[in-house]
Amino acid sequence: MGTQLDSAKSVFRLGLFRDFPTLMHYRDFGGYQALAKALAGSPEAVIGDIGAAGLRGRGGAAFPTAAKLQMVRDNPPGERYVICNADEGEPGTFKDRFIMTHIPFQLLEGMTIAAYAVGAAQGFIYIRHEYPEAQETMRRAIAAARAAGLLGGDILGSGFSFDIEIFSGAGSYLCGEETALLSSIEGKKGRPRLKPPYPTQSGLWGRPTLINNVETLANIPPIVDRGPDWYRALGTADSHGTKLISLSGDVVRRGLYEVPFGTTFREIIDNCGGGVRQGRLKAVNIGGASGVVVPPWELDCPLEYSACGQHGITIGSGAVFVMDDSRSILENVRNRVDFFLHESCGKCTPCREGLRQAGRIIHRLLAGNAVLADIDNLERYTRTMQNAAFCGLGQAAGNSLISSLKYFRGEYEAMCRDRGEAAPKEATA
Amino acid sequence: MTETITFSLNGQQVAVPAGLSILDAAALHGVRIPSLCHHPDQRVKANCRVCVVEVEGQKNLAASCATPVTAGMKVRTNSPRIRETVQTILELIFANHPQECLTCIRNGNCELRRLAADYGIREVKGEMATDALPLDTSTPSLVRDPNKCIKCGRCAEVCHHVQETGILYSHYRSVDVQVAPEYGKSLSDVACVLCGQCAAVCPVGAIHEKDDTALVWEALDDPAKHVVVQVAPAVRVSIAEEFGQAPGTIATGRLVSALRKLGFDRVFDTDFTADLTIMEEGHELLHRLQSGGALPLITSCSPGWVKYIEHSYPELLPHVSTCKSPQQMFGALAKTYYAGKAGIDPADIFVVSIMPCTAKKFESQRPEMNASGHQDVDAVLTTRELGRILKQAGVDFAALDDSVFDDPLGISTGAAAIFGVTGGVMEAALRTVYEVVTGQELESVEFTAVRGLQGIKEATVDLAGTPVKVAVAHGLGNARRIMDLVRAGLADYTFIEIMACPGGCIGGGGQPYGTTDTVRRQRIEATYRVDAGLALRKSHQNPAVAKLYAEFLRQPLSEISHHLLHTKYRNRSLYKLKG
C-alpha cells in the first residue's frame, strides 16, 4: 500500500487492523470506548455529535446521517430496525468488504451506537453472497461481541439491548438500493418501492428503519470517541472526515486508500496509486459503474461534495478506475451499459427499454454499423433515463454515457459509418 | 371538510383538495396527463413513467401519479423536456411492442395506440426488439399474449390486491421481465378462476377474452340450427358503451332488436332463469334451515367464485348452493322444456349466451353441464364480443327501436334484473323467502343494506320472528375474508352472496373497457332503475316461472329440478395439505 494516513488523522486506521480482526486487538486500540461513552450519555447527544461532525452517507447519496437518525428516532414508540447496507454491488468498489473483513468490530460498534440513537433493538447486515469471507468474519465478530456483552441484552450493563443478524443477499445489484434491499429481506422480489414513505417512516415490515452504508456506520465510533471537532478538522470546510477510495485500473498501486476530503483526484492517482502504470492517462471513471467518465484535465477537482457537484463528478461509492490510452472509451461504456442492462430490475420503462436501446447502439457503434443519428438517439435515451427512471440506480445508469458523450464524443463519431468530412475530435483541454 | 391547497399548474394558481396526486389534481383543472400503468381503482405503481411532470426544485422529472400535490408546489405538465421524455418513453415501448395494431383485438380501444396518436409518434427511432414468446390459449376464457405486454403491472395489481388470487406475477428482470403465472405455467395449470379482471384493466392486447364470435357466426349461418340467445342482466346496462354511449345507459329493448337483426331464432332472457334460481335457491335455503343442512348457504351464480372456492376452500363446498347459475339453468331448459314445447330436436338447438363474464365461457364447458343430454350452452360471448359481432353485422345500435324478449323464456321480474349487481341475488332472494316464510306481502321490497360498493355488507332480516343474518361480498379478496370467518366457525350468517368481480357482474371481466368504480356506480344505478320500472319485482310472481313449474318441473327441488337445475362441485385444490 502506498500512503497511509497517520492514525491520529484516520477514521479507519487501515494499517493497524490489516491482519488482526479480533475483538481483543480492536479493544487494545481503543475499540468500544465510543459505545461506552455513548451509552453513558443520551441518544440525543449521540445524534448531536454526529450532526456536529457533519457526517454524510457514504453509500453514494451523501444524505446527512444525523438527520436520518433523527427521523427514525422521531417516530412514535414501537419497533424499529437498523440495517447496514453491505450489498456493495458497485463495480470497482471494495471498501465495505475491507471494513467487514478487517475492522468488523468498528462496524458492529457503529451499528450499536446508531441503534441506541434511534431506539432499535434489532439490526441486520445485508451482505451479498459473493462475499462469503465477509459474512464469515462478521458472523464470528457478532458471536465474539455477544460473548463479551457488547451485543445482546443489557449491553455493558446499560440496560440497552441490541442484536444483529446477517442477511445474505442473492447478489442483485439493485438490492443495494435501500427500498429494494428491504423487499429482499422481506422475501419479496428485489425491486425498488415508491418513496415516500421513506424507510425512516415505513421501512422493514412497515416499521421505521435506519439504513446506512457500511462505511457510514463505521465512521460513527471515531466521531463519538474523539469528538466532532476532531472529525471536522479532517476534511475541508465543505466536506468533513475522510473517504475510502477503491483505486483500480491502470495505476501502479491498486488498492484501498483512506484520504481526507479535499484531496484532489490527481493526488489520489499519483500519490496513492503511484501514477499511471504505462502509457498516457486517458480518462478516469469516478463513482463506479453508475459514476462519470472524466478526462485528465478534470482531475484537479478536489474530493469534496460541492466542488465535485460543480464539475459534474459523482463521488458515489468512492471507486476510482484509471484508464490509460490503450483503452477504448466505447468498450468501457459498453461494459457498463451491458452491466446495467443485466442488473436492471425491469420495473420501469426508461431503465428497462432505454438500456436495451442504448446497448444496441453501443454494440452497433463498436461493430461499425452505427450512424451519427444513433448518437443523438443514444443521448436522448440517456436523458430520458436520467429524467424519468423510477429509482436512483436507473437514473444514474446513464451517467457514464452522458459524461463520455460530453468529453469523448469524438470517439463515438469516429465509429460512425457516415462520419463524412468531420474528422474525429481528440479530447483536449 | 377536506383542506384546500393552492399550487401552481403551468403558471396558474389553482386550488385543489389536499391529498391528491399531481395527476388527479391537474385533471380537476382540465389538464390531462398521459398515463398507462395508472388506474383510478388501483394503488400507485409508477412503472410506465409517461405521466412525468416538472416540479420546481426537483432535479429529475416527477411521476405525477405518485407525487402528492403540496401547497405552493410549482408544476409544469408541458415543456420541451417533458414532451421529449414522454415521446421517448412511448418510442421505447413501441420498439418492444409488436407492430400488429391492424390485427390486434384492441384495435380501436388500445390505450397505447391512443397515446401514440396523441403524441404524433411517426417513427420508432430505436431498433425493434420484440419478443417471440408463446401465447397462452390454455383456457376457454382468456388468451394471454406476453409479446404485447408493456409491463405496466395493472393485471398483476388487480390479481393480487383486488382479487387476491395472486396468479399473475412479474417474473425475471430487465428486458426479460414477464407478467405471467408461476414458473412459466399456463393459466389452466394454476388456480386462476378466469374472472378476467386482468383483461378488463389491460391497456393493450396482452390479455383478453377468447374470441368466440366465429363460433356464433357459424351457427347463425347454418340453416339446420335453431339458434337461441340469452342475455345476462348486466349486459343491458353496459352494451350501449360499446357504441359510444354513456355508462348506465339502459338499452334492453335495443339489445333485443339488435340480436334479432343478427339472426337469432329466439331472443330470450337469462333474467327468466334468474327468477327460477331464486325459486330453487330460496327453497334450498328453507330446506336447509328446516332439515339442518350446511349453513350458511352460499350462492353459486358466479362461475369465477365457484372455481375460486373449488381451488381455495374446497372443504366449504357443502355450503355452496347446488343450484346451477342462471346461464346453465337456461341452457338445460332450452334443450328440454323449450325444445319440447317448440317441437325441435334438442340436437338442432344451439344456445348462445351474452355475458359480462369471461368465466362463463369456462362454466359452459364444464363436463357436467350436459343435463339435457347435450352441452347445455354452446357458445358464450362477452359484452365486448357482442359489440364486435354487432359491428360486423352492420347493426346501427343507436338507431334501433325497442322490442321485447320472446316467450316463454323471456319473461322476468325486477328481482332478476338486479342479479347483475353486488347484493342483487341476496335482495331478490329475500323478497321471495320473506313472503314464502311469513305468508305476508313484503311492502318495502328494497333492501338497501345490501346495496352499494362497500366490500362486505351485512344485514339482519326478521323472518316471522326469527332474525336471519346475511352477508354479501364482491371481489374475491372480500370473499376470502368471509370464507376465513366461515372456516374458523366465526360467521353467524345464514345466507351469503358472493360475486367474483368488484361491483358484481356489471363489473365483470367481459364488460366494455374503461370500468372504474365511477362506471360501476353508473351501471348499478341503471340496474336499480330497470328493477324499479318493472311491474313485477319478486321472482315468485313471474308467471312464466309458475307455468314452467306447473307444466314441467312440478315444484322447486323436485326430482326433475335436481336433474336439470342443480349440480355438483369438485375439489380443485392444487396444493393438498395433509389432515
Short mmCIF file of N, CA, C and O in Angstrom, two decimals, chain A residues 172-173 189 191 194 196 341-350 352-354 356-357 360 364 377 380-381 383-384 386-390 395, chain B residues 44-49 52 60-61 66 81 84-85 88-89 91-93 95-96 125-129 150-151 170-175 177:
data_model
loop_
_atom_site.label_atom_id
_atom_site.label_comp_id
_atom_site.label_asym_id
_atom_site.label_seq_id
_atom_site.Cartn_x
_atom_site.Cartn_y
_atom_site.Cartn_z
N SER A 172 -28.04 -9.39 -6.38
CA SER A 172 -28.55 -8.43 -7.34
C SER A 172 -28.00 -7.04 -7.04
O SER A 172 -27.99 -6.60 -5.90
N TYR A 173 -27.53 -6.36 -8.08
CA TYR A 173 -27.02 -5.00 -7.93
C TYR A 173 -28.07 -4.10 -7.34
O TYR A 173 -27.82 -3.28 -6.47
N LYS A 189 -39.51 -9.84 -4.22
CA LYS A 189 -38.64 -9.55 -5.34
C LYS A 189 -37.86 -8.26 -5.07
O LYS A 189 -38.44 -7.29 -4.58
N ARG A 191 -37.11 -5.29 -5.86
CA ARG A 191 -37.46 -4.14 -6.71
C ARG A 191 -37.65 -2.93 -5.82
O ARG A 191 -38.10 -3.05 -4.68
N LEU A 194 -41.96 2.69 -3.92
CA LEU A 194 -42.26 4.12 -4.02
C LEU A 194 -41.78 4.84 -2.76
O LEU A 194 -41.93 4.33 -1.66
N PRO A 196 -42.17 8.93 -1.18
CA PRO A 196 -42.49 8.45 0.16
C PRO A 196 -43.52 7.32 0.13
O PRO A 196 -44.16 7.17 -0.90
N LEU A 341 -27.87 -3.23 -18.01
CA LEU A 341 -28.96 -3.92 -18.69
C LEU A 341 -29.22 -5.27 -18.00
O LEU A 341 -30.35 -5.69 -17.84
N HIS A 342 -28.13 -5.91 -17.57
CA HIS A 342 -28.27 -7.18 -16.87
C HIS A 342 -28.87 -6.99 -15.48
O HIS A 342 -29.65 -7.82 -15.01
N GLU A 343 -28.53 -5.87 -14.85
CA GLU A 343 -28.95 -5.68 -13.45
C GLU A 343 -30.25 -4.90 -13.30
O GLU A 343 -30.80 -4.83 -12.21
N SER A 344 -30.73 -4.28 -14.37
CA SER A 344 -31.99 -3.53 -14.27
C SER A 344 -33.07 -4.48 -13.77
O SER A 344 -33.14 -5.64 -14.17
N CYS A 345 -33.94 -3.99 -12.88
CA CYS A 345 -34.99 -4.88 -12.38
C CYS A 345 -36.10 -5.01 -13.40
O CYS A 345 -36.92 -5.92 -13.32
N GLY A 346 -36.15 -4.09 -14.34
CA GLY A 346 -37.16 -4.19 -15.40
C GLY A 346 -38.50 -3.58 -15.03
O GLY A 346 -39.47 -3.70 -15.76
N LYS A 347 -38.56 -2.91 -13.88
CA LYS A 347 -39.84 -2.36 -13.42
C LYS A 347 -40.28 -1.18 -14.30
O LYS A 347 -41.41 -1.14 -14.76
N CYS A 348 -39.41 -0.22 -14.52
CA CYS A 348 -39.86 0.98 -15.23
C CYS A 348 -39.34 1.00 -16.66
O CYS A 348 -38.29 0.46 -16.97
N THR A 349 -40.12 1.67 -17.50
CA THR A 349 -39.81 1.68 -18.93
C THR A 349 -38.46 2.34 -19.26
O THR A 349 -37.69 1.77 -20.04
N PRO A 350 -38.16 3.52 -18.73
CA PRO A 350 -36.93 4.18 -19.19
C PRO A 350 -35.68 3.34 -18.95
O PRO A 350 -34.81 3.24 -19.81
N ARG A 352 -35.50 -0.07 -18.30
CA ARG A 352 -35.53 -1.36 -19.00
C ARG A 352 -35.33 -1.19 -20.50
O ARG A 352 -34.42 -1.77 -21.10
N GLU A 353 -36.17 -0.38 -21.11
CA GLU A 353 -36.12 -0.26 -22.57
C GLU A 353 -35.04 0.73 -23.03
O GLU A 353 -34.46 0.57 -24.09
N GLY A 354 -34.78 1.76 -22.20
CA GLY A 354 -33.74 2.72 -22.54
C GLY A 354 -32.38 2.05 -22.58
O GLY A 354 -31.57 2.27 -23.50
N ARG A 356 -31.86 -1.15 -23.02
CA ARG A 356 -31.83 -2.10 -24.14
C ARG A 356 -31.41 -1.37 -25.42
O ARG A 356 -30.52 -1.81 -26.14
N GLN A 357 -32.05 -0.21 -25.67
CA GLN A 357 -31.74 0.52 -26.89
C GLN A 357 -30.33 1.11 -26.84
O GLN A 357 -29.60 1.10 -27.84
N ARG A 360 -27.95 -1.57 -27.67
CA ARG A 360 -27.92 -1.89 -29.10
C ARG A 360 -27.09 -0.88 -29.87
O ARG A 360 -26.34 -1.23 -30.78
N ARG A 364 -23.71 -1.55 -31.88
CA ARG A 364 -23.66 -1.19 -33.31
C ARG A 364 -22.46 -0.30 -33.60
O ARG A 364 -21.77 -0.48 -34.60
N ASN A 377 -29.79 9.78 -30.73
CA ASN A 377 -30.79 8.94 -30.06
C ASN A 377 -30.26 8.41 -28.73
O ASN A 377 -30.97 8.39 -27.74
N ARG A 380 -30.54 11.00 -26.26
CA ARG A 380 -31.94 11.22 -25.87
C ARG A 380 -32.42 10.11 -24.93
O ARG A 380 -33.08 10.37 -23.93
N TYR A 381 -32.08 8.87 -25.25
CA TYR A 381 -32.49 7.77 -24.37
C TYR A 381 -31.87 7.95 -22.98
O TYR A 381 -32.49 7.68 -21.96
N ARG A 383 -30.89 10.78 -21.56
CA ARG A 383 -31.58 11.87 -20.86
C ARG A 383 -32.89 11.37 -20.26
O ARG A 383 -33.26 11.72 -19.14
N THR A 384 -33.60 10.55 -21.04
CA THR A 384 -34.88 10.04 -20.55
C THR A 384 -34.71 9.16 -19.33
O THR A 384 -35.47 9.25 -18.37
N GLN A 386 -32.26 9.42 -17.17
CA GLN A 386 -31.90 10.29 -16.05
C GLN A 386 -33.11 11.06 -15.53
O GLN A 386 -33.28 11.25 -14.34
N ASN A 387 -33.95 11.50 -16.46
CA ASN A 387 -35.10 12.32 -16.08
C ASN A 387 -36.22 11.52 -15.45
O ASN A 387 -36.94 12.03 -14.61
N ALA A 388 -36.40 10.29 -15.92
CA ALA A 388 -37.69 9.65 -15.64
C ALA A 388 -37.62 8.26 -15.04
O ALA A 388 -38.67 7.69 -14.77
N ALA A 389 -36.44 7.69 -14.82
CA ALA A 389 -36.41 6.34 -14.27
C ALA A 389 -36.97 6.33 -12.85
O ALA A 389 -36.96 7.34 -12.15
N PHE A 390 -37.47 5.16 -12.44
CA PHE A 390 -38.15 5.04 -11.14
C PHE A 390 -37.21 5.29 -9.98
O PHE A 390 -37.53 5.99 -9.05
N GLN A 395 -31.70 6.12 -12.77
CA GLN A 395 -31.33 7.49 -13.13
C GLN A 395 -29.83 7.62 -13.31
O GLN A 395 -29.36 8.35 -14.18
N VAL B 44 -50.90 3.05 -6.55
CA VAL B 44 -49.93 3.65 -7.47
C VAL B 44 -48.80 2.67 -7.76
O VAL B 44 -48.29 2.02 -6.85
N LYS B 45 -48.44 2.53 -9.02
CA LYS B 45 -47.34 1.65 -9.41
C LYS B 45 -46.15 2.44 -9.92
O LYS B 45 -45.01 2.09 -9.71
N ALA B 46 -46.43 3.50 -10.68
CA ALA B 46 -45.38 4.38 -11.20
C ALA B 46 -44.37 3.63 -12.06
O ALA B 46 -43.18 3.91 -12.02
N ASN B 47 -44.83 2.67 -12.83
CA ASN B 47 -43.93 1.86 -13.66
C ASN B 47 -43.68 2.46 -15.04
O ASN B 47 -42.58 2.37 -15.55
N CYS B 48 -44.73 3.00 -15.66
CA CYS B 48 -44.59 3.33 -17.09
C CYS B 48 -43.82 4.62 -17.31
O CYS B 48 -43.12 4.76 -18.29
N ARG B 49 -44.00 5.58 -16.42
CA ARG B 49 -43.28 6.86 -16.41
C ARG B 49 -43.74 7.83 -17.49
O ARG B 49 -43.06 8.83 -17.73
N VAL B 52 -44.81 11.81 -16.40
CA VAL B 52 -43.84 12.67 -15.72
C VAL B 52 -44.13 14.16 -15.95
O VAL B 52 -44.62 14.56 -17.00
N ASN B 60 -34.90 15.80 -11.15
CA ASN B 60 -35.48 14.91 -12.15
C ASN B 60 -36.96 15.21 -12.32
O ASN B 60 -37.56 15.93 -11.52
N LEU B 61 -37.53 14.66 -13.38
CA LEU B 61 -38.97 14.77 -13.55
C LEU B 61 -39.66 13.89 -12.50
O LEU B 61 -39.09 12.91 -12.04
N ALA B 66 -47.60 9.45 -8.73
CA ALA B 66 -47.05 9.02 -7.45
C ALA B 66 -46.63 10.19 -6.57
O ALA B 66 -46.15 9.98 -5.47
N ARG B 81 -38.85 19.60 -22.45
CA ARG B 81 -38.21 18.47 -21.76
C ARG B 81 -39.23 17.36 -21.49
O ARG B 81 -38.94 16.17 -21.67
N GLU B 84 -40.26 15.70 -24.85
CA GLU B 84 -39.22 14.79 -25.35
C GLU B 84 -39.21 13.49 -24.54
O GLU B 84 -39.11 12.39 -25.09
N THR B 85 -39.35 13.62 -23.22
CA THR B 85 -39.29 12.43 -22.37
C THR B 85 -40.47 11.51 -22.66
O THR B 85 -40.30 10.30 -22.81
N THR B 88 -40.16 9.90 -26.01
CA THR B 88 -39.10 8.89 -25.99
C THR B 88 -39.56 7.63 -25.29
O THR B 88 -39.32 6.52 -25.77
N ILE B 89 -40.26 7.78 -24.17
CA ILE B 89 -40.74 6.59 -23.47
C ILE B 89 -41.72 5.82 -24.35
O ILE B 89 -41.65 4.59 -24.45
N GLU B 91 -41.81 5.82 -27.58
CA GLU B 91 -41.00 5.20 -28.63
C GLU B 91 -40.30 3.94 -28.11
O GLU B 91 -40.23 2.92 -28.81
N LEU B 92 -39.81 4.02 -26.87
CA LEU B 92 -39.14 2.86 -26.27
C LEU B 92 -40.11 1.70 -26.10
O LEU B 92 -39.76 0.54 -26.32
N ILE B 93 -41.34 2.01 -25.72
CA ILE B 93 -42.34 0.94 -25.57
C ILE B 93 -42.64 0.33 -26.94
O ILE B 93 -42.69 -0.88 -27.09
N ALA B 95 -40.81 0.11 -29.51
CA ALA B 95 -39.71 -0.70 -30.03
C ALA B 95 -39.78 -2.13 -29.50
O ALA B 95 -39.23 -3.04 -30.08
N ASN B 96 -40.48 -2.30 -28.37
CA ASN B 96 -40.64 -3.63 -27.79
C ASN B 96 -42.07 -4.16 -28.00
O ASN B 96 -42.48 -5.14 -27.40
N LYS B 125 -37.52 5.33 -33.60
CA LYS B 125 -36.12 5.54 -33.97
C LYS B 125 -35.21 4.44 -33.44
O LYS B 125 -34.15 4.22 -33.97
N GLY B 126 -35.66 3.75 -32.41
CA GLY B 126 -34.84 2.67 -31.88
C GLY B 126 -34.94 1.44 -32.77
O GLY B 126 -35.63 1.41 -33.78
N GLU B 127 -34.20 0.41 -32.33
CA GLU B 127 -34.22 -0.86 -33.05
C GLU B 127 -35.41 -1.67 -32.56
O GLU B 127 -35.62 -1.77 -31.35
N MET B 128 -36.18 -2.26 -33.46
CA MET B 128 -37.29 -3.09 -33.00
C MET B 128 -36.71 -4.27 -32.20
O MET B 128 -35.78 -4.93 -32.65
N ALA B 129 -37.26 -4.49 -31.03
CA ALA B 129 -36.77 -5.57 -30.17
C ALA B 129 -37.98 -6.23 -29.52
O ALA B 129 -38.29 -6.01 -28.36
N ILE B 150 -46.80 -4.57 -21.97
CA ILE B 150 -45.92 -3.41 -21.76
C ILE B 150 -45.46 -3.31 -20.30
O ILE B 150 -44.90 -2.30 -19.89
N LYS B 151 -45.69 -4.36 -19.54
CA LYS B 151 -45.21 -4.47 -18.15
C LYS B 151 -45.69 -3.33 -17.26
O LYS B 151 -44.97 -2.87 -16.37
N SER B 170 -44.96 -10.56 -11.71
CA SER B 170 -43.85 -10.08 -12.52
C SER B 170 -42.66 -11.01 -12.28
O SER B 170 -42.21 -11.17 -11.15
N HIS B 171 -42.21 -11.64 -13.34
CA HIS B 171 -41.11 -12.60 -13.23
C HIS B 171 -39.85 -12.07 -13.91
O HIS B 171 -39.94 -11.28 -14.82
N TYR B 172 -38.73 -12.60 -13.54
CA TYR B 172 -37.43 -12.28 -14.15
C TYR B 172 -37.13 -10.79 -13.99
O TYR B 172 -37.83 -10.08 -13.28
N ARG B 173 -36.10 -10.33 -14.69
CA ARG B 173 -35.76 -8.92 -14.53
C ARG B 173 -35.26 -8.37 -15.86
O ARG B 173 -35.09 -9.11 -16.83
N SER B 174 -35.01 -7.07 -15.85
CA SER B 174 -34.54 -6.35 -17.03
C SER B 174 -35.46 -6.61 -18.23
O SER B 174 -36.67 -6.71 -18.06
N VAL B 175 -34.88 -6.77 -19.41
CA VAL B 175 -35.71 -6.95 -20.60
C VAL B 175 -36.39 -8.31 -20.63
O VAL B 175 -37.24 -8.56 -21.48
N VAL B 177 -38.29 -9.35 -18.23
CA VAL B 177 -39.46 -9.30 -17.35
C VAL B 177 -40.70 -9.81 -18.08
O VAL B 177 -40.93 -9.47 -19.24
#
